[in-house]
GROMACS .gro file of C-alpha atoms in nm:
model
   65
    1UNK     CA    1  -4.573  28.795  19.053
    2UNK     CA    2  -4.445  29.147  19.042
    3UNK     CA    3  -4.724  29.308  18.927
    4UNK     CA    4  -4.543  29.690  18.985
    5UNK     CA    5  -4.272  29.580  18.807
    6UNK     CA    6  -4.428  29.398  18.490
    7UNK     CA    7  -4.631  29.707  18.460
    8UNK     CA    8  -4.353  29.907  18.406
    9UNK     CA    9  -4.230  29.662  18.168
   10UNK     CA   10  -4.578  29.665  18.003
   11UNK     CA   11  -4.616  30.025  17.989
   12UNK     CA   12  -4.531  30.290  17.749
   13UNK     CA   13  -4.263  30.434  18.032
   14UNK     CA   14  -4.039  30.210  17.906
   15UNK     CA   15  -4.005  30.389  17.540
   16UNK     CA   16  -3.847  30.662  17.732
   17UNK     CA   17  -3.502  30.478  17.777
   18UNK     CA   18  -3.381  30.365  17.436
   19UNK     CA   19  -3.070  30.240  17.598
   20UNK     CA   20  -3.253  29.996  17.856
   21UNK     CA   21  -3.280  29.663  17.746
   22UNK     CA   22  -3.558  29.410  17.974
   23UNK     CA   23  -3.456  29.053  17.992
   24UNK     CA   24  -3.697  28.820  18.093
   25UNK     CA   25  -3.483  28.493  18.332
   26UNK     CA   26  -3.753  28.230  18.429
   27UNK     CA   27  -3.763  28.190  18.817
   28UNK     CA   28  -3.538  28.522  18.898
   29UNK     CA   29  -3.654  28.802  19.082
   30UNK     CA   30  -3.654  29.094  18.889
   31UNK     CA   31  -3.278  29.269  18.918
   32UNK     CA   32  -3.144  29.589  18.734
   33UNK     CA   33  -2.817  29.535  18.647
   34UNK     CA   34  -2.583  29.890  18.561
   35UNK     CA   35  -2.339  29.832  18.251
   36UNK     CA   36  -2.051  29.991  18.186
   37UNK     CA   37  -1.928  30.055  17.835
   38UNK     CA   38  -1.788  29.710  17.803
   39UNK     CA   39  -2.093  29.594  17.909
   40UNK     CA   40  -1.943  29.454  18.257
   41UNK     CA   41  -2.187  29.466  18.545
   42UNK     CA   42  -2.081  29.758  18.757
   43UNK     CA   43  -2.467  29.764  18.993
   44UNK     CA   44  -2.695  29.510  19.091
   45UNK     CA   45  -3.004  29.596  19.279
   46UNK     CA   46  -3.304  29.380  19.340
   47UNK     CA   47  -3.620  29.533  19.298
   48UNK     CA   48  -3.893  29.304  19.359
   49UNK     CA   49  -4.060  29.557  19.630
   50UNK     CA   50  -4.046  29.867  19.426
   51UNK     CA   51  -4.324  29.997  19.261
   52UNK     CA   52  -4.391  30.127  18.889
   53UNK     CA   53  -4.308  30.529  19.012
   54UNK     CA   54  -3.982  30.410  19.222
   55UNK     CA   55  -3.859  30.229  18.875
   56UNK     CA   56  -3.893  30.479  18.609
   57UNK     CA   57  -3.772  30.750  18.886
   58UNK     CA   58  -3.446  30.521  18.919
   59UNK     CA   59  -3.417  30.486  18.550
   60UNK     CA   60  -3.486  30.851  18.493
   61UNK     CA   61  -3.202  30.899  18.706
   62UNK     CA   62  -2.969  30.709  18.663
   63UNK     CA   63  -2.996  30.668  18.243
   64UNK     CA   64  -3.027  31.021  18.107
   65UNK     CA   65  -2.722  31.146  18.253
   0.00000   0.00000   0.00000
C-alpha cells in the first residue's frame, strides 16, 4: 500500500530533513502531522494520493524555513 509514499520513506530524500521524524502506525493512512515547538499538532494532512515528488516538495517547503 502506498507505494509513492514508502518510497520516499525508503529513499535517500529523506536524509535531507534532519528534523522530520517517520512513524510507522499499523492500519493508518499515511498523515504528516506539523509540530510546533511544544510539539502540539498545529497541521494534519493526509497524503495517501501524493506521490514521492509532491512529498519531498511539501517537506522542502514547509521544513527549511
Amino acid at each position: 500500500r502506498f507505494p509513492q509514499v514508502q518510497a520516499f520513506v525508503k529513499s535517500d530524500r529523506l536524509k535531507q530533513f534532519p528534523r522530520l521524524t517517520v512513524r510507522y502506525m499499523r492500519g493508518m493512512d499515511p498523515t504528516i502531522k506539523l509540530m510546533d515547538e511544544n510539539r502540539n499538532v498545529v497541521e494534519e494532512l493526509g497524503i495517501d494520493k501524493w506521490n514521492t515528488d509532491s512529498v519531498e516538495a511539501f517537506f522542502q517547503e514547509r521544513l527549511q524555513k
